[in-house]
XYZ file of C-alpha atoms in Angstrom:
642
model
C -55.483 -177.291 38.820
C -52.423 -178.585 40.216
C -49.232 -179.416 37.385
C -50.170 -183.202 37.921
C -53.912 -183.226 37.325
C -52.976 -180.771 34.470
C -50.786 -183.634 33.089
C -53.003 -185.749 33.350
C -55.689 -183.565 31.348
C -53.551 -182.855 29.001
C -52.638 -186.591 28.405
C -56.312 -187.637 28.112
C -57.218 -184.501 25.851
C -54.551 -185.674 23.312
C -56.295 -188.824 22.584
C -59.854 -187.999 21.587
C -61.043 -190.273 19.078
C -63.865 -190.314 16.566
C -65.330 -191.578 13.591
C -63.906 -191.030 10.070
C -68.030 -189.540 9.435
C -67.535 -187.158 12.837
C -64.335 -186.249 11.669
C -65.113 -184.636 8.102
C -68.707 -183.089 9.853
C -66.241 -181.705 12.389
C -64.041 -180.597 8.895
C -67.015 -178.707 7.840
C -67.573 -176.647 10.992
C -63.958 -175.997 11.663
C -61.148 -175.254 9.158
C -58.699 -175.172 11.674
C -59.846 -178.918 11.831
C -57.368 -179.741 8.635
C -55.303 -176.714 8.795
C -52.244 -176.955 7.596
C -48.583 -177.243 9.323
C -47.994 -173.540 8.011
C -51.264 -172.226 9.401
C -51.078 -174.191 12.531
C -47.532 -172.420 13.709
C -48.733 -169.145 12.105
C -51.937 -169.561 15.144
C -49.238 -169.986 17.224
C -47.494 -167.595 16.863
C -50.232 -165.139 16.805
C -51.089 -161.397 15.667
C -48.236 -159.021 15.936
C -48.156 -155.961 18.303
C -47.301 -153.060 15.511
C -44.700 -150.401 16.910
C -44.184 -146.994 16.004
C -41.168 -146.000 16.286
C -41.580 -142.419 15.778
C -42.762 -142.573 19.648
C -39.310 -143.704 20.895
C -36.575 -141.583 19.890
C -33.790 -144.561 19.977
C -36.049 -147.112 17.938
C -36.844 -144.038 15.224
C -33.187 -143.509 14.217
C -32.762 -147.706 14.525
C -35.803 -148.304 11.929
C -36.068 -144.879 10.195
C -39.388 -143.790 11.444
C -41.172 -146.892 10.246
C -43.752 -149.194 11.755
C -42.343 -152.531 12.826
C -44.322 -155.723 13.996
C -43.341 -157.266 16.977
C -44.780 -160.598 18.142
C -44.649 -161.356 21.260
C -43.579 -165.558 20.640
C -40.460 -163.901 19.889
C -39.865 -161.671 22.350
C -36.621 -163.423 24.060
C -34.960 -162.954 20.543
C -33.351 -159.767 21.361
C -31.960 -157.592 18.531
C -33.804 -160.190 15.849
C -36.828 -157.773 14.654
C -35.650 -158.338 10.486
C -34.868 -162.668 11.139
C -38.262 -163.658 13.000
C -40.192 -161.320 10.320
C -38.856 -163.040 7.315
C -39.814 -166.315 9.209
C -43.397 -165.323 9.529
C -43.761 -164.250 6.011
C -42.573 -167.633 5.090
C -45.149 -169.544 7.505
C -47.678 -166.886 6.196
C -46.864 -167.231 2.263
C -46.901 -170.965 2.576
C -50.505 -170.941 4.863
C -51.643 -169.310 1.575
C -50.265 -171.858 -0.302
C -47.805 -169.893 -2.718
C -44.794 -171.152 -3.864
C -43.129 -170.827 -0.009
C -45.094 -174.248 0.511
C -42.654 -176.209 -1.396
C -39.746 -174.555 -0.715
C -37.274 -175.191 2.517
C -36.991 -173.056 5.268
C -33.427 -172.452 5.555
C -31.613 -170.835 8.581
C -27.642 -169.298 7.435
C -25.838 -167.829 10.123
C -22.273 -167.878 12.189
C -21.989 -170.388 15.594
C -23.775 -169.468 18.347
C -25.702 -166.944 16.654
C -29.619 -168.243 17.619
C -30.573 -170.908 14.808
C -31.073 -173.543 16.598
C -32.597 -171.403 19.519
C -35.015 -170.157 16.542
C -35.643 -173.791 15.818
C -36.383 -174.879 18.987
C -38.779 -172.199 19.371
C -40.259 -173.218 16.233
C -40.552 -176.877 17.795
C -42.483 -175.473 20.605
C -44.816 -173.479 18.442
C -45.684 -176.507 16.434
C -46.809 -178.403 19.693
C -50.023 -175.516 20.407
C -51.780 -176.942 18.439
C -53.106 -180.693 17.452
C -52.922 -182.817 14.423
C -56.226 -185.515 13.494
C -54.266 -188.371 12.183
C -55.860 -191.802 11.309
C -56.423 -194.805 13.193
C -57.489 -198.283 11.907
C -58.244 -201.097 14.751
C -55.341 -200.554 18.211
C -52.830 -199.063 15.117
C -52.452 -195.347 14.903
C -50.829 -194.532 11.256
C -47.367 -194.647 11.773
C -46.888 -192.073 9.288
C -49.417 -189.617 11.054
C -51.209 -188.853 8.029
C -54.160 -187.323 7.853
C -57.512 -188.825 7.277
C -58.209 -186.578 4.343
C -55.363 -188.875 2.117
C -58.219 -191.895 2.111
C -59.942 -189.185 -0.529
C -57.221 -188.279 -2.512
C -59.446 -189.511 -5.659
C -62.798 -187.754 -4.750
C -61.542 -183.721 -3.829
C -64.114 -182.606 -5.947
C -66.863 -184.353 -3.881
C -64.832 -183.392 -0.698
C -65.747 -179.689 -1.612
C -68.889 -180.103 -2.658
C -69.981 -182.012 0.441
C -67.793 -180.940 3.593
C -66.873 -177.493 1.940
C -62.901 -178.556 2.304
C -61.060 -176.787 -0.771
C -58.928 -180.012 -2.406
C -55.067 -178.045 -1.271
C -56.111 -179.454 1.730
C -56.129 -182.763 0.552
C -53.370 -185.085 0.234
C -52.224 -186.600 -3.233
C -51.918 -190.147 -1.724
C -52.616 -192.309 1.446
C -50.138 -193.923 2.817
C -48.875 -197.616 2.304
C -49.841 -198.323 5.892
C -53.449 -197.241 5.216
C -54.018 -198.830 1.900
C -53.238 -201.958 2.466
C -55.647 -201.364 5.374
C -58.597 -200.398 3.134
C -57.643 -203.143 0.935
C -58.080 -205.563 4.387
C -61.519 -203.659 5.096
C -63.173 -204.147 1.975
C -63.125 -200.207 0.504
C -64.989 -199.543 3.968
C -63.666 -196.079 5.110
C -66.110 -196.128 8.148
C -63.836 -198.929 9.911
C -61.006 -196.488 10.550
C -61.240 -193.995 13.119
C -59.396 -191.060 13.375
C -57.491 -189.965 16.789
C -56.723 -186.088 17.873
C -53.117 -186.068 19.038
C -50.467 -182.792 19.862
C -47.208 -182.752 17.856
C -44.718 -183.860 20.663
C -41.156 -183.366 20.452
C -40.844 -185.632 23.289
C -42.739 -188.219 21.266
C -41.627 -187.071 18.109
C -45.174 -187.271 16.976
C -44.872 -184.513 14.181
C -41.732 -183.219 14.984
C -38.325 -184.967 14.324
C -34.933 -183.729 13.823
C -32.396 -185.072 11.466
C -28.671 -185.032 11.964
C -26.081 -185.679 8.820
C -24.044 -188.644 10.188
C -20.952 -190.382 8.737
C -20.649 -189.150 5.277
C -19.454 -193.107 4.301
C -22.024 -194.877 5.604
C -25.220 -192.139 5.408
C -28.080 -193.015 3.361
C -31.790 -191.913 2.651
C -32.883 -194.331 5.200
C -32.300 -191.569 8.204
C -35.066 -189.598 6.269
C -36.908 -192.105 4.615
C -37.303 -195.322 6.914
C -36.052 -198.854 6.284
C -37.136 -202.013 5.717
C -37.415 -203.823 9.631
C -34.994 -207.161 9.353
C -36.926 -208.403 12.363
C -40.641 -208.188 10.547
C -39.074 -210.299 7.671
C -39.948 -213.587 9.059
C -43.854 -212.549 9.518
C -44.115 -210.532 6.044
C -42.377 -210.003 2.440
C -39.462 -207.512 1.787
C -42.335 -205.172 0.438
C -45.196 -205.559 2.156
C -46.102 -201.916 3.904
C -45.974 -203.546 7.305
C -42.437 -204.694 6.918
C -41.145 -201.327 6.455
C -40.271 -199.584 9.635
C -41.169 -195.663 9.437
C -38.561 -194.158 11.432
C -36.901 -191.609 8.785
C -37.675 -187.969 9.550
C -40.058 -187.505 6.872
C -42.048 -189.838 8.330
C -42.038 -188.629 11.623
C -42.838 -184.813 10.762
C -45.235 -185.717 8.312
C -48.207 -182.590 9.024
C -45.358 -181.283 11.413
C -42.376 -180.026 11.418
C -38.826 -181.834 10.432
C -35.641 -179.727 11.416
C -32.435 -181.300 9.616
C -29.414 -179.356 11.409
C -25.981 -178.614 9.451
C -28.259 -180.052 6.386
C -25.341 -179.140 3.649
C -22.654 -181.285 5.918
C -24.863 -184.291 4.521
C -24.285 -186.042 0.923
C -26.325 -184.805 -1.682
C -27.794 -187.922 -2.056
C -29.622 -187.852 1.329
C -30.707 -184.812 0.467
C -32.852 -185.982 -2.535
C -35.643 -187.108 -0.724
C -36.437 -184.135 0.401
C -36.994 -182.599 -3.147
C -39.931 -184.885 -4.115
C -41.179 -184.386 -0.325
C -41.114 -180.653 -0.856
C -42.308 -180.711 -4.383
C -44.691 -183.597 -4.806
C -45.408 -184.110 -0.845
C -44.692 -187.558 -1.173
C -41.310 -189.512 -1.453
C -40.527 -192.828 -2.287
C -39.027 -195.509 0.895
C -36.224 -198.311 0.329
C -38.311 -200.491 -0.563
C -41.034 -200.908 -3.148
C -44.019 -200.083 -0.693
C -45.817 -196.934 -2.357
C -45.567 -193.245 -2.083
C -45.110 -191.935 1.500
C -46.884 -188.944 1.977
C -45.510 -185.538 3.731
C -47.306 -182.625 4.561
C -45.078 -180.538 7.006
C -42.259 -178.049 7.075
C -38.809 -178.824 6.815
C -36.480 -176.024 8.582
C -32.645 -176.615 8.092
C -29.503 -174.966 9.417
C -25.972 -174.580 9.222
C -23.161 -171.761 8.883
C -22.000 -169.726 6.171
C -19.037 -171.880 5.024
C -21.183 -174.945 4.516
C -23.491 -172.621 2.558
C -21.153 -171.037 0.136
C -19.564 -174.438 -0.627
C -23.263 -176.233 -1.627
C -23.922 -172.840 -3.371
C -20.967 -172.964 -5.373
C -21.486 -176.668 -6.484
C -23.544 -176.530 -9.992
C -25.462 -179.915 -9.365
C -26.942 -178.488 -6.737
C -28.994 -176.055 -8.763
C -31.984 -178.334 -8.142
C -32.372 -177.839 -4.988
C -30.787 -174.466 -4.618
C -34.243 -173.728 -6.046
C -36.467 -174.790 -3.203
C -34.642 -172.889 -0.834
C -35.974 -170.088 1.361
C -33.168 -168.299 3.229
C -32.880 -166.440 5.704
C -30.139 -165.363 7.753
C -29.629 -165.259 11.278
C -26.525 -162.902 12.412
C -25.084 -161.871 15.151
C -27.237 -159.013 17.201
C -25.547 -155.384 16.431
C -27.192 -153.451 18.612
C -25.661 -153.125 22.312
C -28.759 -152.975 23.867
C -30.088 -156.098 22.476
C -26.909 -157.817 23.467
C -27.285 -157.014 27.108
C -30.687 -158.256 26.828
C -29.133 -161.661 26.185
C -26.582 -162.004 28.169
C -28.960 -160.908 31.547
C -31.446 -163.741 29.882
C -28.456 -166.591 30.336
C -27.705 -164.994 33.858
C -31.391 -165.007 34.922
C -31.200 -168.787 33.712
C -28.311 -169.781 35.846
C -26.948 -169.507 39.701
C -25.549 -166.385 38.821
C -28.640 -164.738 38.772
C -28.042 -163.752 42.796
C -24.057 -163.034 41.955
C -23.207 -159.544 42.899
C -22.163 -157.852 39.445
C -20.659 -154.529 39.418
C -22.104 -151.688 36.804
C -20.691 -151.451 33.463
C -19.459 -154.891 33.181
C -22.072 -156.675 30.812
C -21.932 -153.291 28.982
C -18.975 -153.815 28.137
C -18.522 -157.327 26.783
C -21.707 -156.226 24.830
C -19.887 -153.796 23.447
C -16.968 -155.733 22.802
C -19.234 -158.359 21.233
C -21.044 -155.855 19.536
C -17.415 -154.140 17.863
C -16.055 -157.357 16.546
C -18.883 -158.214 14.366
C -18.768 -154.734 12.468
C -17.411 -153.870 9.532
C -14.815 -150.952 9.970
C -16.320 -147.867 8.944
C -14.079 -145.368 6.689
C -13.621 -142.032 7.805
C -15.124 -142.793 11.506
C -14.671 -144.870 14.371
C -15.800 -148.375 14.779
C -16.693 -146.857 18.379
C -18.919 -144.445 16.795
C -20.726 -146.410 14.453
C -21.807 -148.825 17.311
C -23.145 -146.132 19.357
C -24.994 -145.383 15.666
C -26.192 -148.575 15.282
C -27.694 -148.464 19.040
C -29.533 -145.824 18.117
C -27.646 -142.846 19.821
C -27.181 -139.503 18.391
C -23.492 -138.477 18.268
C -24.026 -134.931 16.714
C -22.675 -132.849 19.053
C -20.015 -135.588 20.390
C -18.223 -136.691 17.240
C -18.687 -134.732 13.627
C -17.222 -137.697 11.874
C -19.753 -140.055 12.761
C -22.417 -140.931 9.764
C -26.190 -141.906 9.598
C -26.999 -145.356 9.906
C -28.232 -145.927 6.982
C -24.573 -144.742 5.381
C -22.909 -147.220 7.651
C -25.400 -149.795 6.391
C -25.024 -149.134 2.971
C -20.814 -149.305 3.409
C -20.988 -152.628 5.483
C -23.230 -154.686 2.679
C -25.733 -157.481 3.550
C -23.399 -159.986 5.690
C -21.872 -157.674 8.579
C -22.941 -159.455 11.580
C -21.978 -163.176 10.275
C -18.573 -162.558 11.824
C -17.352 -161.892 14.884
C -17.553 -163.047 18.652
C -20.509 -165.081 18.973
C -23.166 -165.191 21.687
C -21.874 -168.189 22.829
C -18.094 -167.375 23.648
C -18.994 -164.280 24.965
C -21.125 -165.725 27.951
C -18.156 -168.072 28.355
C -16.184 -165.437 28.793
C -18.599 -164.126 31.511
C -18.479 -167.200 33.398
C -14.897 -167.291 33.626
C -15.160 -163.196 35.028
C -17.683 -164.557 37.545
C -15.472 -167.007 39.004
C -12.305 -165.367 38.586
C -11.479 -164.810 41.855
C -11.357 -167.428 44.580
C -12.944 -165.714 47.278
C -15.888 -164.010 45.568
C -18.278 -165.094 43.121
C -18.953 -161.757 41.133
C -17.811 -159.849 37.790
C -16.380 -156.600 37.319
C -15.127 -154.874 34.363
C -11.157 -155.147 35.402
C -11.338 -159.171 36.017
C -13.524 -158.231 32.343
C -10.876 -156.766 30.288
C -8.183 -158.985 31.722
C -10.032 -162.672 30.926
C -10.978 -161.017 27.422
C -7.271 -160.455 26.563
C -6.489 -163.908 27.933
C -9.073 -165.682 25.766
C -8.666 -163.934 22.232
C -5.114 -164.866 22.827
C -5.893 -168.817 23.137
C -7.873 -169.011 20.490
C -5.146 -168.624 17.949
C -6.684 -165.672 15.356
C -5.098 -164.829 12.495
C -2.516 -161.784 13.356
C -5.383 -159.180 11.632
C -8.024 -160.428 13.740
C -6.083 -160.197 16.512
C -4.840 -157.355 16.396
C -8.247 -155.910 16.098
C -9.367 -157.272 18.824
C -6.711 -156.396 21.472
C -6.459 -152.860 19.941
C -10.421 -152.833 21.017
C -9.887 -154.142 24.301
C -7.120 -152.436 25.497
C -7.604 -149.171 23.991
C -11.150 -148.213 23.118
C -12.325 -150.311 25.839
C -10.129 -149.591 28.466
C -10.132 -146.155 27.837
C -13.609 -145.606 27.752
C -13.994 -147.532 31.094
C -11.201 -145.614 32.860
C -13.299 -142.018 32.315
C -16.558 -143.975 33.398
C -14.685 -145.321 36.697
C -13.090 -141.862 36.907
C -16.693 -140.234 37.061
C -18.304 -143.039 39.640
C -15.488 -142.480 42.233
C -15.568 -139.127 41.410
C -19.558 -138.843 42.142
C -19.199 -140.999 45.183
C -16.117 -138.595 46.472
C -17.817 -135.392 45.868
C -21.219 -136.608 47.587
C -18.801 -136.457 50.751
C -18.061 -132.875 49.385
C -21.535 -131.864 49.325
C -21.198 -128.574 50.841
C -18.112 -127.475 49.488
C -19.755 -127.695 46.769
C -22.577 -125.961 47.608
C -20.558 -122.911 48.464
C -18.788 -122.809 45.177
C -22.169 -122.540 43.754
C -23.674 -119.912 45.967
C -20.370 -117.616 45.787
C -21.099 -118.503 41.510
C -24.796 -116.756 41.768
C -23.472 -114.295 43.755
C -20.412 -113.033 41.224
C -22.449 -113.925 38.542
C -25.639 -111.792 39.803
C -23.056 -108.757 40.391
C -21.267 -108.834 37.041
C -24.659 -109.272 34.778
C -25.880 -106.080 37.198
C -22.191 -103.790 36.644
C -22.237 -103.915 40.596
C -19.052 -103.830 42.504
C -19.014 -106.881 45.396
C -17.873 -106.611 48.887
C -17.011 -110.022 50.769
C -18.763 -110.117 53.975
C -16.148 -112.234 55.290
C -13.251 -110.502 54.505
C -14.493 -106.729 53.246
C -12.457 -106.987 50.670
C -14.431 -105.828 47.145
C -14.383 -107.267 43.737
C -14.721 -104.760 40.815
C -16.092 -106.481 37.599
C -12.630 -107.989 36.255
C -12.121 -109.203 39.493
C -15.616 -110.792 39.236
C -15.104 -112.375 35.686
C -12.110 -113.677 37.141
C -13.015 -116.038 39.667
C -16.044 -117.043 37.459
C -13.692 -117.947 34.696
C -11.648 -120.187 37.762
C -15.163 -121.950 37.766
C -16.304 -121.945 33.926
C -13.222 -122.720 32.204
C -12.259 -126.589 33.471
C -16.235 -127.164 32.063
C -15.474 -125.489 28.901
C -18.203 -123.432 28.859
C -18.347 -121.363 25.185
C -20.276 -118.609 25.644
C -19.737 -117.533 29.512
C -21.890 -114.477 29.135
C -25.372 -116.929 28.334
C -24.102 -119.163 30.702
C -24.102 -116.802 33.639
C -27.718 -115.346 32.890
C -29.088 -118.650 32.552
C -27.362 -119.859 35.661
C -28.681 -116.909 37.946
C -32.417 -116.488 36.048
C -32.808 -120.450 37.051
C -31.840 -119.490 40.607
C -34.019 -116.421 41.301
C -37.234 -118.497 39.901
C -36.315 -121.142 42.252
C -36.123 -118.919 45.159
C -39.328 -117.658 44.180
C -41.240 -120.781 44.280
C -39.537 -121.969 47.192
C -39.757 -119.234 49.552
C -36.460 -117.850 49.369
C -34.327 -121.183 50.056
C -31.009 -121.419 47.327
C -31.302 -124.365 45.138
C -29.103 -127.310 45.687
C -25.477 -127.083 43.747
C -26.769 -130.552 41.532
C -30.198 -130.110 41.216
C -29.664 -127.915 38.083
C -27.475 -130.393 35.505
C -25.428 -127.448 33.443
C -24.386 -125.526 36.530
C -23.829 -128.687 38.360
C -21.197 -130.631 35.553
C -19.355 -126.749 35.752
C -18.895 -127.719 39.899
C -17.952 -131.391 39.524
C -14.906 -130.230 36.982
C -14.089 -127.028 38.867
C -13.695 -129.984 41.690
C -12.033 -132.441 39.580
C -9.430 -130.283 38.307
C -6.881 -131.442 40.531
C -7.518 -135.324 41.188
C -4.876 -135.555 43.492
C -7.022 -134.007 46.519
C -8.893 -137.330 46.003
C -6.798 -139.832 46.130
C -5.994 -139.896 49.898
C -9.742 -140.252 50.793
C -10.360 -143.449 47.884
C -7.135 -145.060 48.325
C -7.292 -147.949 50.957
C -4.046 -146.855 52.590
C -3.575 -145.448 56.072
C -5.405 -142.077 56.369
C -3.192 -139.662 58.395
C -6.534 -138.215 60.061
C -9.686 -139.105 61.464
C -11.593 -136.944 58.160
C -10.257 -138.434 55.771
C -10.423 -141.886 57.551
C -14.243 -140.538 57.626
C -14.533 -139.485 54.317
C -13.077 -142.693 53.099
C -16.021 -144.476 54.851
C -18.663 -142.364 53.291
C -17.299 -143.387 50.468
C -17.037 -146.612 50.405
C -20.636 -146.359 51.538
C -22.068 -144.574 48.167
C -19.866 -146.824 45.736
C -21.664 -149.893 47.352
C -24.700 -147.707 47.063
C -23.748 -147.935 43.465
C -23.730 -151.626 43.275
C -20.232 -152.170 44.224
C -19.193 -154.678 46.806
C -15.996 -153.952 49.279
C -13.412 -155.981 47.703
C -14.832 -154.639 43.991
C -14.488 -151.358 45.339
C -10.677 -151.825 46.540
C -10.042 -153.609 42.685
C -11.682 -150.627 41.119
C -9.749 -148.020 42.762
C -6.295 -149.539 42.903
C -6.618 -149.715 38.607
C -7.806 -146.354 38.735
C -5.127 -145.000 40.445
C -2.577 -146.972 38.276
C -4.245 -145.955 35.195
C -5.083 -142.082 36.294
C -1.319 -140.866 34.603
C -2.365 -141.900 31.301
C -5.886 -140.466 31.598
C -4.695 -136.575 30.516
């Protein structure tokens, strides 16, 4: 099926229509039939996928061993395992009608921090599946009501005879509709009912609410109005005068979202008390109850929060409020997750972009939303909160539970949002004229830039340069160090072989007390002679017990020769021995430099060398005028490296 006949399908599958009798005999087959707005989304969203995390190291020091549910509706909401659970239980305590089903869902976090992505998701979810709403002559109700409110009077006979338990029932039919059943006599059998899918394109179920003007706001954006225009053809009260446009009477067995709900007068705000509570709220006019049966999700920041929280008349409705907050994502990881997700959405997606760089903002990202930890590094505690072990790296740094418990329940609601930072990343992809790509140098320069326009206060500030310029930059100048280093020493290949071969060798002869004569130059090495041109190799790499080190060095060597017939291992294919070469080589970074650096080369090797290169950093996902950036700041910052 092509996407237009599917349209089309889907169009004419939305508007099945059938009698009031087919209806409830449909009712007593099918549950899902008069399910619920709660139990609808809850389908939607479907069974979890349960993980245990004691399978993945990371995920085990992240969630302490413990079984987590991930559902897979939520899977683009990186870092956001605790948020979309708490919105689930919700959905799932309210399906079983417990107190959640008169309460508002209420989303609390910083800007740019994935409420209203969460609600839009939400909006989607609600679409899956459809509503039966009633129908009497061309005139479908225009509060989409369900036909189940004609029996508000008779749920006792409702269970007896179609086995529908009265929750499901509504207290009260519409205006709309009684005045229609008035018109037909008390003859139910002249409506019809009509299957249609929540639409937020039709806002058939779904509606979203904005607080306007705080003069000139009134109930009416939630409620409806009277329509000045029907006043010639009916009276000021009639039902059919009124004009249901208000949110509650477009989400009625759907979903109404109300963003920045606490920016709105507490008097527009009222209706949504006796909606919650009574599901039913009066209009402007003397028409009747209005009934609602749907969800109402709100949303706004922390400020707005606190200052409705702190306002005693509230209390009332401070009551019928679910929260949950959203923050920021703390876990680097996760963050990269996101940021690759808005690449993947844009032109971008095919822009060269060299390693490191979204690892870095993450980071950055990541840094400014935590709380600084006593006694350790912020740098540390990230890493923590990633789920890395720092045990042998950094003695200071402290379970993650401990940083947890020190930070309180609102780190994350602070900090560089998700928002700015892909700004930011924009700005580093088009920073330079001539090439459409991002690297971590244009990175840390743009980042300085921007947290200086925005005007922090000094403390902030502060911070935030202090992060950028020293723990970032730092930590990027030994990783750029190490990737020219790798691509340089890959054009070194057999010099470092031999270092490693001549390292058996001594090694071999001082674990066996043998003297060693040099083939090449007869001269021969007694054992201090021996420990002293292993030391040359061991001690640039640290190494703390040299003795170990050497056995373990020469035992891996003579098993490899045995399986492979006698051939010598390759200097890197063993990682210990193989970091001990890269430092011996490293020692002196000044034999590098004339092969990276793009000036003249005095000879044709090193004008060779240079090329190969070149060749492995672009191997490494570097272009050529990223690789000529790279180098030139690592040769300006190399001094302060130590």
């Amino acid at each position: 099926m092509n996407i237009l006949e599917k349209i089309k399908t889907n169009y004419s599958a939305s508007m099945n229509e059938m009698t009031v009798a087919a209806y409830l005999e449909e009712c007593k087959k099918n549950p899902k039939v008069y399910a619920k707005p709660a139990e609808r989304i809850l389908d939607a969203i479907g069974e979890p996928e349960m993980l245990d995390t004691r399978q993945d190291p990371v995920l085990s020091r992240i969630f302490s061993n413990k079984k987590i549910k991930v559902y897979p509706a939520f899977k683009d909401f990186y870092g956001m395992e605790s948020t979309v659970e708490q919105i689930v239980s919700y959905f799932r305590h309210s399906a079983q009608g417990l107190e959640e089903k008169k309460q508002i869902l209420y989303l609390m976090g910083p800007v740019g921090g994935g409420k209203s992505s969460l609600a839009e998701k939400l909006k989607h979810l609600m679409q899956q599946h459809p509503i039966y709403v009633l129908k009497a002559g061309e005139e479908i109700s225009p509060v989409f009501e369900s036909p189940l409110g004609l029996f508000a009077d008779y749920t006792e006979e409702l269970e007896e005879e179609y086995n529908i338990p009265s929750r499901y029932v509504p207290g009260c039919m519409s205006p709309w509709a009684s005045k229609r059943l008035r018109e037909f006599g008390g003859d139910i059998n002249r409506f019809k009912v009509i299957m249609l899918f929540p639409s937020i394109q039709e806002q058939i179920a779904i509606s979203k609410t904005e607080p306007g003007d705080e003069n000139n706001q009134d109930i009416s954006t939630l409620v409806g109005k009277v329509d000045i225009r029907k006043l010639a053809e009916y009276q000021q009260s009639d039902p059919d005068a009124y004009s249901y446009t208000g949110g509650l009477c477009l989400a009625n067995q759907g979903l109404l979202e109300f963003v920045e709900m606490f920016k709105a007068p507490i008097k527009v705000l009222n209706p949504l008390l006796t909606a919650t509570q009574e599901k039913n709220y009066k209009g402007t006019e003397p028409i009747g109850a209005i009934p609602f049966d749907g969800i109402i999700l709100a949303h706004s920041n922390e400020s707005e929060w606190a200052k409705f929280l702190n306002d005693k008349k509230n209390e009332a409705f401070l009551d019928r409020i679910y929260k949950v907050q959203v923050p920021y994502c703390l876990r680097v990881s996760e963050e990269i997750k996101i940021y690759e997700k808005l690449i993947k959405e844009s032109s971008l997606k095919e822009a060269p972009c060299a390693p490191k760089t979204i690892e870095l903002l993450a980071e950055f990202s990541v840094m400014s939303r935590l709380k600084e930890p006593e006694n350790s590094t912020i740098y540390s505690k990230m890493r923590v909160y990633n789920g890395e072990t720092l045990r042998e790296t950094d003695p200071n740094a402290k379970s993650i539970q401990e940083y947890r418990d020190d930070a309180g329940i609102n780190e994350g609601m602070q900090g560089i949002s998700t928002r700015f930072a892909f700004k930011i990343l924009s700005r580093v992809f088009n920073f330079d004229s001539e090439e459409i790509a991002a690297n971590p140098v244009h990175l840390l320069y743009v980042l300085e830039q921007e947290v200086i326009k925005m005007m922090l206060p000094p403390e902030t500030e502060t911070k935030y340069l202090h992060l950028i310029k020293s723990v970032l930059a730092s930590k990027y100048a030994e990783f750029i160090s190490d990737e020219i280093q790798k691509a340089y020493i890959e054009s070194y290949s057999s010099y470092g072989q031999n270092i490693f071969e001549k390292y058996v060798i001594y090694a071999d002869h001082w674990m066996q007390n043998n003297d060693y004569r040099d083939p090449d130059s007869g001269e021969i090495f007694d054992r201090s002679i021996l420990n002293a041109e292993l030391e040359k190799i061991e001690k640039p790499a640290g190494i703390a017990n040299p003795k170990d080190f050497r056995a373990e060095v020469t035992n891996f060597t003579l098993r490899y020769k045995a399986n492979h017939g006698g051939e010598s291992p390759r200097w890197d294919s063993y990682e210990k021995i193989k970091n001990v070469i890269e430092k011996k080589i490293f020692t002196n970074t000044e034999d590098l430099l004339p092969v990276v650096s793009f000036n003249a080369k005095s000879n044709e090797e090193d004008e060779k060398k240079h090329r190969d290169f070149t060749r492995r950093m672009k191997d490494r996902g570097y272009t050529d005028k990223q690789i000529r950036i790279l180098v030139d700041w690592f040769m300006r910052v190399r001094k302060t490296m130590g």
